[in-house]
Short mmCIF file of C-alpha atoms in Angstrom, two decimals:
data_model
loop_
_atom_site.label_atom_id
_atom_site.label_comp_id
_atom_site.label_asym_id
_atom_site.label_seq_id
_atom_site.Cartn_x
_atom_site.Cartn_y
_atom_site.Cartn_z
CA MET U 15 -9.36 7.88 1.00
CA THR U 16 -5.75 6.94 0.38
CA ARG U 17 -3.14 7.17 3.12
CA ILE U 18 -0.08 9.11 2.01
CA GLY U 19 1.84 9.45 5.24
CA LYS U 20 1.32 8.70 8.91
CA ASN U 21 -1.17 11.51 9.51
CA GLU U 22 -2.18 12.61 6.04
CA GLU U 23 -5.10 11.35 3.95
CA ARG U 24 -6.62 12.68 0.76
CA GLU U 25 -8.38 11.57 -2.40
CA ILE U 26 -6.15 10.63 -5.32
CA PRO U 27 -7.76 11.43 -8.67
CA PRO U 28 -7.72 8.68 -11.31
CA SER U 29 -5.44 10.75 -13.48
CA TRP U 30 -2.65 10.97 -10.87
CA TYR U 31 -0.35 8.76 -12.96
CA ARG U 32 -0.51 11.02 -16.01
CA SER U 33 1.71 13.70 -14.55
CA ASP U 34 5.25 12.61 -15.27
CA VAL U 35 6.57 15.41 -13.05
CA SER U 36 4.84 14.12 -9.92
CA ARG U 37 4.67 10.44 -10.81
CA ARG U 38 7.79 9.29 -8.99
CA ARG U 39 7.19 11.45 -5.95
CA PHE U 40 3.63 10.17 -5.54
CA LEU U 41 4.51 6.51 -6.05
CA ARG U 42 7.32 6.64 -3.51
CA ARG U 43 5.14 8.35 -0.90
CA ALA U 44 2.16 6.11 -1.54
CA ALA U 45 4.25 2.97 -1.23
CA GLY U 46 5.86 4.25 1.96
CA GLY U 47 2.52 4.96 3.57
CA LEU U 48 1.10 1.55 2.83
CA MET U 49 4.04 -0.72 3.52
CA GLY U 50 2.44 -2.02 6.69
CA ALA U 51 -0.99 -2.57 5.17
CA SER U 52 -2.34 -5.94 4.13
CA ALA U 53 -2.89 -5.93 0.38
CA PHE U 54 -5.64 -8.47 0.71
CA SER U 55 -7.63 -6.51 3.28
CA VAL U 56 -7.35 -3.42 1.10
CA LEU U 57 -8.43 -5.52 -1.87
CA ALA U 58 -11.55 -6.63 -0.05
CA GLN U 59 -12.50 -3.04 0.75
CA MET U 60 -11.88 -1.67 -2.75
CA ARG U 61 -13.04 -4.46 -5.06
CA ASP U 62 -16.73 -3.57 -5.18
CA ASN U 63 -16.29 0.11 -6.00
CA SER U 64 -13.39 -0.29 -8.43
CA PRO U 65 -14.32 -2.31 -11.53
CA LEU U 66 -10.96 -1.86 -13.28
CA LYS U 67 -12.69 -2.59 -16.58
CA ILE U 68 -10.14 -3.08 -19.35
CA THR U 69 -10.63 -0.45 -22.05
CA ARG U 70 -7.47 -0.77 -24.16
CA VAL U 71 -4.63 -3.22 -24.79
CA GLU U 72 -1.90 -1.62 -26.84
CA PRO U 73 1.41 -3.14 -28.05
CA TYR U 74 4.64 -1.15 -28.13
CA LEU U 75 8.12 -1.91 -29.43
CA VAL U 76 10.45 0.23 -27.33
CA ARG U 77 14.18 0.72 -27.80
CA ILE U 78 16.08 0.55 -24.50
CA GLY U 79 19.82 0.96 -24.53
CA ASP U 80 21.73 1.56 -27.72
CA ARG U 81 20.41 -1.28 -29.88
CA THR U 82 17.84 -3.53 -28.23
CA SER U 83 14.08 -3.19 -28.68
CA TYR U 84 11.51 -4.93 -26.49
CA PRO U 85 7.87 -5.85 -27.22
CA LEU U 86 5.66 -4.43 -24.47
CA ALA U 87 1.96 -4.36 -23.66
CA ARG U 88 0.20 -1.37 -22.12
CA VAL U 89 -3.19 -2.25 -20.60
CA GLU U 90 -5.55 0.58 -19.62
CA THR U 91 -8.66 0.48 -17.43
CA SER U 92 -11.79 2.54 -16.92
CA ASP U 93 -10.38 3.70 -13.56
CA GLY U 94 -7.67 5.64 -15.39
CA LEU U 95 -4.93 3.21 -14.42
CA TYR U 96 -2.57 1.42 -16.77
CA GLY U 97 -0.02 -1.35 -16.44
CA TRP U 98 3.05 -2.44 -18.38
CA GLY U 99 4.03 -5.96 -19.40
CA GLU U 100 6.81 -7.45 -21.50
CA GLY U 101 6.76 -10.30 -24.02
CA THR U 102 10.36 -10.56 -25.16
CA THR U 103 11.05 -13.79 -27.03
CA PRO U 104 13.05 -14.62 -30.14
CA PRO U 105 12.97 -14.26 -33.00
CA SER U 106 10.13 -11.98 -34.13
CA SER U 107 8.86 -8.93 -32.25
CA PRO U 108 6.26 -8.05 -34.95
CA ALA U 109 4.58 -11.43 -34.39
CA VAL U 110 4.42 -10.83 -30.64
CA LEU U 111 2.94 -7.36 -31.13
CA THR U 112 0.25 -8.80 -33.42
CA GLN U 113 -0.58 -11.50 -30.89
CA ILE U 114 -0.85 -8.91 -28.10
CA ARG U 115 -3.48 -7.14 -30.19
CA GLU U 116 -5.38 -10.40 -30.76
CA CYS U 117 -5.27 -11.44 -27.11
CA GLY U 118 -6.23 -7.92 -26.11
CA LYS U 119 -9.50 -8.25 -28.03
CA LEU U 120 -10.42 -11.23 -25.85
CA ILE U 121 -10.21 -9.31 -22.58
CA LEU U 122 -11.71 -5.90 -23.46
CA ASN U 123 -14.45 -4.83 -21.04
CA GLU U 124 -13.37 -7.54 -18.57
CA SER U 125 -12.15 -6.71 -15.07
CA ALA U 126 -8.40 -6.47 -14.54
CA TRP U 127 -8.95 -7.91 -11.06
CA ASP U 128 -9.70 -11.32 -12.62
CA VAL U 129 -6.14 -12.21 -13.60
CA GLU U 130 -6.55 -15.98 -13.30
CA LYS U 131 -9.78 -15.99 -15.32
CA LEU U 132 -8.30 -13.83 -18.08
CA TRP U 133 -5.14 -15.93 -18.30
CA ARG U 134 -7.20 -19.10 -18.72
CA HIS U 135 -9.51 -17.40 -21.23
CA MET U 136 -6.63 -16.33 -23.48
CA TYR U 137 -5.05 -19.77 -23.17
CA ILE U 138 -8.19 -21.72 -24.05
CA VAL U 139 -9.45 -19.52 -26.89
CA GLU U 140 -6.04 -19.33 -28.59
CA GLU U 141 -4.95 -22.92 -27.89
CA ASN U 142 -4.88 -23.82 -31.58
CA THR U 143 -1.99 -21.39 -31.98
CA LEU U 144 -0.01 -22.53 -28.94
CA GLY U 145 3.61 -21.50 -29.28
CA GLY U 146 6.22 -18.96 -28.24
CA THR U 147 4.49 -15.96 -29.79
CA LEU U 148 1.18 -16.64 -28.03
CA PHE U 149 2.76 -17.14 -24.64
CA ALA U 150 4.91 -14.04 -25.02
CA ALA U 151 1.69 -12.07 -25.58
CA ILE U 152 -0.11 -13.75 -22.66
CA SER U 153 2.95 -13.05 -20.51
CA ALA U 154 3.00 -9.37 -21.42
CA ILE U 155 -0.72 -8.91 -20.70
CA ASP U 156 -0.59 -10.94 -17.48
CA ILE U 157 2.33 -8.88 -16.11
CA ALA U 158 0.49 -5.67 -17.02
CA LEU U 159 -2.64 -6.82 -15.15
CA TRP U 160 -0.65 -7.51 -12.00
CA ASP U 161 0.97 -4.08 -12.40
CA ILE U 162 -2.48 -2.46 -12.53
CA ILE U 163 -3.70 -4.22 -9.40
CA GLY U 164 -0.57 -3.24 -7.49
CA LYS U 165 -1.04 0.38 -8.52
CA ARG U 166 -4.73 0.31 -7.61
CA LEU U 167 -3.90 -0.97 -4.12
CA ASN U 168 -0.83 1.26 -3.83
CA VAL U 169 1.41 -1.65 -2.89
CA PRO U 170 4.49 -3.17 -4.52
CA LEU U 171 3.68 -6.30 -6.44
CA TYR U 172 5.49 -8.72 -4.13
CA LYS U 173 2.92 -7.93 -1.44
CA LEU U 174 0.21 -9.43 -3.66
CA LEU U 175 2.30 -12.58 -4.17
CA GLY U 176 2.73 -13.48 -0.51
CA GLY U 177 5.17 -10.84 0.72
CA LYS U 178 8.94 -11.03 0.98
CA THR U 179 10.94 -14.15 1.67
CA ARG U 180 14.18 -12.16 1.28
CA ASP U 181 15.33 -8.55 1.16
CA LYS U 182 17.83 -8.85 -1.71
CA ILE U 183 17.84 -10.74 -5.00
CA ARG U 184 21.08 -12.52 -5.82
CA ILE U 185 22.12 -12.29 -9.48
CA TYR U 186 24.73 -13.79 -11.77
CA THR U 187 26.42 -11.62 -14.36
CA SER U 188 25.68 -12.47 -17.95
CA TYR U 189 28.37 -12.66 -20.66
CA ARG U 190 30.66 -10.13 -18.98
CA TRP U 191 33.91 -11.88 -19.91
CA GLY U 192 33.65 -10.22 -23.31
CA ASN U 193 35.78 -10.78 -26.37
CA ILE U 194 39.03 -11.89 -24.76
CA PRO U 195 41.52 -14.63 -25.71
CA ARG U 196 40.18 -18.11 -24.99
CA THR U 197 43.03 -18.89 -22.61
CA ARG U 198 43.44 -19.77 -18.96
CA ASP U 199 45.34 -16.58 -18.12
CA ALA U 200 42.92 -14.25 -19.92
CA TYR U 201 39.91 -15.74 -18.15
CA ALA U 202 41.67 -15.61 -14.79
CA ARG U 203 42.45 -11.91 -15.23
CA ARG U 204 38.94 -11.02 -16.35
CA THR U 205 37.35 -13.02 -13.53
CA LYS U 206 39.43 -11.16 -10.96
CA GLU U 207 38.19 -7.88 -12.49
CA LEU U 208 34.56 -9.02 -12.22
CA ILE U 209 35.03 -10.10 -8.61
CA ALA U 210 36.63 -6.72 -7.82
CA GLN U 211 33.50 -5.08 -9.27
CA GLY U 212 31.34 -7.10 -6.87
CA ALA U 213 30.30 -10.14 -8.93
CA THR U 214 29.86 -13.43 -7.07
CA ALA U 215 28.56 -15.52 -9.98
CA GLY U 216 28.58 -15.38 -13.75
CA LYS U 217 27.30 -17.22 -16.83
CA TYR U 218 28.48 -17.54 -20.41
CA ASP U 219 28.48 -20.02 -23.28
CA PRO U 220 32.15 -20.99 -23.75
CA PHE U 221 31.57 -23.35 -26.68
CA GLY U 222 31.14 -20.87 -29.51
CA PRO U 223 28.79 -21.20 -32.52
CA TYR U 224 26.20 -23.95 -32.90
CA PRO U 225 27.75 -27.22 -34.13
CA GLY U 226 26.83 -29.23 -37.17
CA TYR U 227 23.65 -31.22 -37.56
CA ASP U 228 25.20 -34.12 -35.65
CA ARG U 229 25.42 -31.97 -32.49
CA GLN U 230 28.93 -33.28 -31.93
CA LEU U 231 31.56 -31.42 -29.87
CA SER U 232 35.17 -31.51 -31.04
CA THR U 233 37.92 -32.52 -28.64
CA SER U 234 39.85 -29.34 -29.43
CA ILE U 235 36.99 -27.12 -28.25
CA LEU U 236 36.47 -29.29 -25.17
CA ASN U 237 40.14 -28.84 -24.23
CA GLU U 238 39.94 -25.10 -24.90
CA VAL U 239 36.92 -24.74 -22.62
CA ARG U 240 38.73 -26.71 -19.90
CA GLU U 241 41.50 -24.11 -19.92
CA MET U 242 39.02 -21.21 -19.74
CA ILE U 243 37.10 -22.74 -16.83
CA THR U 244 40.38 -23.50 -15.06
CA GLY U 245 41.25 -19.81 -15.24
CA ILE U 246 37.87 -18.78 -13.81
CA ARG U 247 38.11 -21.23 -10.93
CA GLU U 248 41.70 -20.29 -10.08
CA ALA U 249 40.75 -16.61 -10.00
CA GLY U 250 37.66 -17.20 -7.86
CA PRO U 251 37.66 -20.30 -5.65
CA SER U 252 34.21 -19.27 -4.32
CA PHE U 253 32.94 -17.75 -7.56
CA ASP U 254 29.83 -19.55 -8.84
CA ILE U 255 30.36 -20.59 -12.46
CA CYS U 256 27.22 -21.00 -14.58
CA VAL U 257 27.89 -22.78 -17.88
CA GLU U 258 25.46 -22.22 -20.76
CA CYS U 259 25.15 -24.85 -23.50
CA HIS U 260 22.06 -23.56 -25.37
CA GLY U 261 20.84 -27.13 -25.96
CA LYS U 262 23.52 -27.68 -28.62
CA TRP U 263 24.84 -31.14 -27.92
CA ASN U 264 24.02 -34.79 -28.37
CA LEU U 265 24.13 -37.16 -25.39
CA ALA U 266 27.67 -38.31 -26.08
CA SER U 267 29.05 -34.77 -26.22
CA ALA U 268 27.00 -33.61 -23.22
CA GLY U 269 28.36 -36.49 -21.18
CA ARG U 270 31.95 -35.52 -22.02
CA ILE U 271 31.25 -31.88 -21.11
CA ILE U 272 29.79 -32.86 -17.74
CA ARG U 273 32.72 -35.16 -16.93
CA MET U 274 35.17 -32.38 -17.85
CA LEU U 275 33.37 -29.76 -15.75
CA GLU U 276 32.76 -31.77 -12.57
CA PRO U 277 36.18 -31.09 -10.94
CA PHE U 278 35.48 -27.34 -11.18
CA ASP U 279 32.15 -27.63 -9.29
CA PRO U 280 29.99 -25.34 -11.49
CA PHE U 281 26.87 -23.83 -9.96
CA PHE U 282 24.90 -25.30 -12.86
CA ILE U 283 25.13 -26.40 -16.47
CA GLU U 284 22.30 -25.02 -18.59
CA GLU U 285 20.62 -27.24 -21.19
CA PRO U 286 23.50 -29.53 -22.24
CA VAL U 287 20.96 -31.23 -24.55
CA PRO U 288 17.81 -29.77 -26.15
CA PRO U 289 15.00 -29.48 -23.59
CA GLU U 290 12.27 -31.18 -25.59
CA ASN U 291 13.51 -34.72 -24.80
CA THR U 292 12.95 -34.92 -21.06
CA ASP U 293 14.14 -38.53 -20.83
CA ALA U 294 17.52 -37.67 -22.36
CA MET U 295 18.02 -34.78 -19.94
CA ALA U 296 16.95 -36.97 -17.02
CA MET U 297 19.55 -39.55 -18.04
CA LEU U 298 22.25 -36.88 -17.88
CA GLN U 299 21.05 -35.51 -14.54
CA ARG U 300 21.16 -38.99 -12.99
CA SER U 301 24.77 -39.31 -14.16
CA THR U 302 26.05 -36.32 -12.18
CA ASN U 303 25.66 -34.30 -9.00
CA MET U 304 26.17 -31.13 -11.03
CA PRO U 305 22.77 -29.39 -11.27
CA ILE U 306 21.26 -29.21 -14.73
CA ALA U 307 19.20 -26.06 -15.33
CA THR U 308 16.45 -25.70 -17.92
CA GLY U 309 13.21 -23.88 -18.65
CA GLU U 310 13.80 -20.79 -20.78
CA GLY U 311 11.94 -22.25 -23.74
CA LEU U 312 9.10 -23.95 -21.85
CA GLN U 313 5.67 -22.35 -21.66
CA THR U 314 3.16 -22.66 -18.81
CA GLN U 315 3.18 -24.83 -15.74
CA PHE U 316 1.95 -27.74 -17.84
CA ASN U 317 5.23 -28.06 -19.74
CA PHE U 318 7.32 -28.02 -16.57
CA TYR U 319 5.47 -31.01 -15.16
CA ALA U 320 7.49 -33.69 -16.96
CA ILE U 321 10.82 -32.06 -16.02
CA LEU U 322 9.89 -32.31 -12.35
CA GLU U 323 8.28 -35.74 -12.45
CA LYS U 324 11.24 -37.29 -14.29
CA GLN U 325 13.78 -35.40 -12.15
CA ALA U 326 15.46 -34.11 -15.30
CA ALA U 327 16.78 -30.90 -13.72
CA ARG U 328 17.55 -29.50 -10.28
CA ILE U 329 17.21 -25.84 -11.23
CA LEU U 330 14.25 -24.46 -13.21
CA GLN U 331 14.58 -21.27 -15.26
CA PRO U 332 11.10 -20.04 -16.20
CA ASP U 333 11.14 -16.75 -18.08
CA PRO U 334 8.36 -14.35 -17.00
CA SER U 335 8.07 -12.94 -20.53
CA ARG U 336 7.86 -16.36 -22.23
CA THR U 337 6.23 -18.84 -19.89
CA GLY U 338 2.93 -17.11 -19.21
CA GLY U 339 3.78 -14.19 -16.96
CA ILE U 340 3.55 -13.94 -13.20
CA THR U 341 0.48 -16.16 -12.96
CA ALA U 342 2.29 -19.10 -14.56
CA ILE U 343 5.67 -18.65 -12.90
CA LYS U 344 4.18 -18.66 -9.40
CA LYS U 345 2.58 -22.04 -10.15
CA ILE U 346 5.83 -23.38 -11.56
CA ALA U 347 7.67 -22.27 -8.43
CA ALA U 348 5.11 -23.98 -6.19
CA MET U 349 5.36 -27.26 -8.13
CA ALA U 350 9.16 -27.08 -8.01
CA ASP U 351 9.13 -26.43 -4.27
CA ALA U 352 7.19 -29.65 -3.73
CA HIS U 353 10.02 -31.47 -5.55
CA TYR U 354 12.79 -29.61 -3.64
CA VAL U 355 13.85 -27.91 -6.86
CA VAL U 356 14.93 -24.26 -6.93
CA ILE U 357 14.05 -21.40 -9.29
CA ALA U 358 16.54 -19.23 -11.18
CA PRO U 359 14.46 -16.95 -13.45
CA HIS U 360 15.69 -16.71 -17.04
CA ASN U 361 16.07 -13.03 -17.86
CA PRO U 362 18.05 -11.87 -20.91
CA ASN U 363 15.24 -9.35 -21.24
CA GLY U 364 14.23 -5.76 -20.63
CA PRO U 365 13.28 -3.76 -17.52
CA VAL U 366 9.62 -4.78 -17.29
CA CYS U 367 10.47 -8.48 -17.30
CA THR U 368 13.33 -7.80 -14.89
CA ALA U 369 10.96 -6.07 -12.47
CA ALA U 370 8.44 -8.92 -12.74
CA ALA U 371 11.13 -11.53 -12.07
CA VAL U 372 12.43 -9.60 -9.06
CA HIS U 373 8.98 -9.41 -7.45
CA VAL U 374 8.40 -13.13 -8.02
CA ALA U 375 11.88 -13.96 -6.70
CA ALA U 376 11.19 -11.90 -3.59
CA SER U 377 8.01 -13.82 -2.85
CA ILE U 378 8.94 -17.48 -3.41
CA PRO U 379 10.85 -19.57 -0.86
CA ASN U 380 12.77 -21.64 -3.44
CA PHE U 381 14.42 -18.80 -5.37
CA VAL U 382 18.19 -19.32 -5.71
CA ILE U 383 19.62 -16.81 -8.24
CA MET U 384 18.57 -14.67 -11.20
CA GLU U 385 20.08 -13.70 -14.53
CA GLU U 386 21.35 -10.14 -14.81
CA GLY U 387 19.92 -9.58 -18.26
CA ASN U 388 20.60 -6.76 -20.64
CA THR U 389 20.52 -3.95 -18.10
CA ASN U 390 21.22 -0.38 -19.15
CA PRO U 391 21.89 1.79 -16.07
CA LYS U 392 21.04 5.13 -17.70
CA ASP U 393 17.71 4.05 -19.20
CA TYR U 394 16.84 1.83 -16.24
CA ASN U 395 17.30 4.76 -13.89
CA ASP U 396 14.58 6.60 -15.84
CA ILE U 397 12.29 3.57 -16.10
CA PHE U 398 12.39 2.29 -12.50
CA VAL U 399 10.31 4.61 -10.33
CA ASP U 400 12.75 4.33 -7.42
CA GLY U 401 15.74 4.64 -9.73
CA TRP U 402 18.22 1.93 -10.66
CA LYS U 403 21.32 1.07 -8.64
CA PRO U 404 23.79 -1.01 -10.70
CA ASN U 405 25.17 -3.96 -8.78
CA LEU U 406 26.83 -7.16 -9.98
CA ALA U 407 25.96 -9.23 -6.89
CA GLU U 408 22.41 -8.45 -5.77
CA TRP U 409 19.46 -6.16 -6.41
CA SER U 410 17.01 -4.37 -4.17
CA ILE U 411 13.30 -5.05 -4.50
CA PRO U 412 11.19 -2.17 -5.89
CA GLU U 413 8.91 -0.62 -3.28
CA ALA U 414 6.82 1.60 -5.59
CA PRO U 415 3.27 0.40 -6.36
CA GLY U 416 2.87 -2.38 -8.90
CA LEU U 417 5.99 -3.43 -10.75
CA GLY U 418 7.71 -0.16 -9.90
CA VAL U 419 8.43 0.71 -13.55
CA ASP U 420 6.95 3.27 -15.92
CA PHE U 421 7.73 5.05 -19.18
CA SER U 422 7.32 8.79 -19.48
CA PRO U 423 5.49 10.13 -22.56
CA GLN U 424 8.74 11.70 -23.72
CA PHE U 425 10.62 8.40 -23.38
CA LEU U 426 7.96 6.61 -25.41
CA LYS U 427 7.92 9.35 -28.04
CA GLU U 428 11.69 9.07 -28.51
CA ARG U 429 12.06 5.29 -28.19
CA THR U 430 8.99 3.67 -29.74
CA VAL U 431 10.00 1.78 -32.88
CA LYS U 432 7.65 2.11 -35.84
CA LEU U 433 7.20 -1.09 -37.85
#
């Protein structure tokens, strides 16, 4: 029996999720009736009579918003449940979709309950092809498995991850200054507009295109960026400035950038040098009290180990759709917590990854801030079961079962991209 309200119980058929008309209403009521329940006690009661055998793993490329398409995984089980995951990573969606199919073959007829086992199985069997495409696929499947378990237990995902450590998720806006003059006054005006809209933090890359092969920054661009940052700080004395560098610079240029930025007290500087040389980044971090942030291109907890041990960064940015999904990011967060390092999930991604990052952020004690990503209010309102409330400062945590996202058959029919 499944509790729907305080005094109402009834059986829920396995096909409940297939009705798009009733889907949102059911999920909201089911989540409301179980908010006080312990997910783990429910799990113990239901495990034996619910095999959740995986029967299909299917990749999708879905267009959300006007231009952007996201590689997704849809995992189905013998219980009639399905879950969604996302594996957004540059540059090739077709490669990710192919890898989702290959990883899916490895877990067919296995139990979706066994998330840790299945993650390790995909990792070990495919280790000869370790790389961004593989981990995007593992991420998508892992997120979908957690979504299934949350739906099966009728609880929001954060309850399976340890419950809430906070009620709201702080965000920073992403690239909302737009195409304006690269001047002090223009950036001051635009920052005031963002603050009036509710923003308390924002990130952008002020340096322009990638430099030459020498990774050298010109003095003229350095001076130009100083003026832009001055405008932002003057417009918002308490506004948290997040400076993106995209790993473009050599040590000499990165050192000049850090020295220039320090008087403006940025919230963080992201990857002033490429992340693969941990010693070089550690040298920069020791030279400044400004936090260096990194992690968007690192996969699995194993590759975050050196960053933490060498104290190369004070903010980690694991991406749920690149680093190995929810299973990996929870381990990364735990390792970081032991080093007094905070987590700011990387998220220039779609709604499924956004939902996954929000649930993880809600559950970990060392979350600090999250990237806004490429949100699209109209589409997101259809995709999030509880609807989507645009906000430039903080987000609510979904309370519907699982991730709290879904795609109607009509949405998929209209938005699935054929390759």
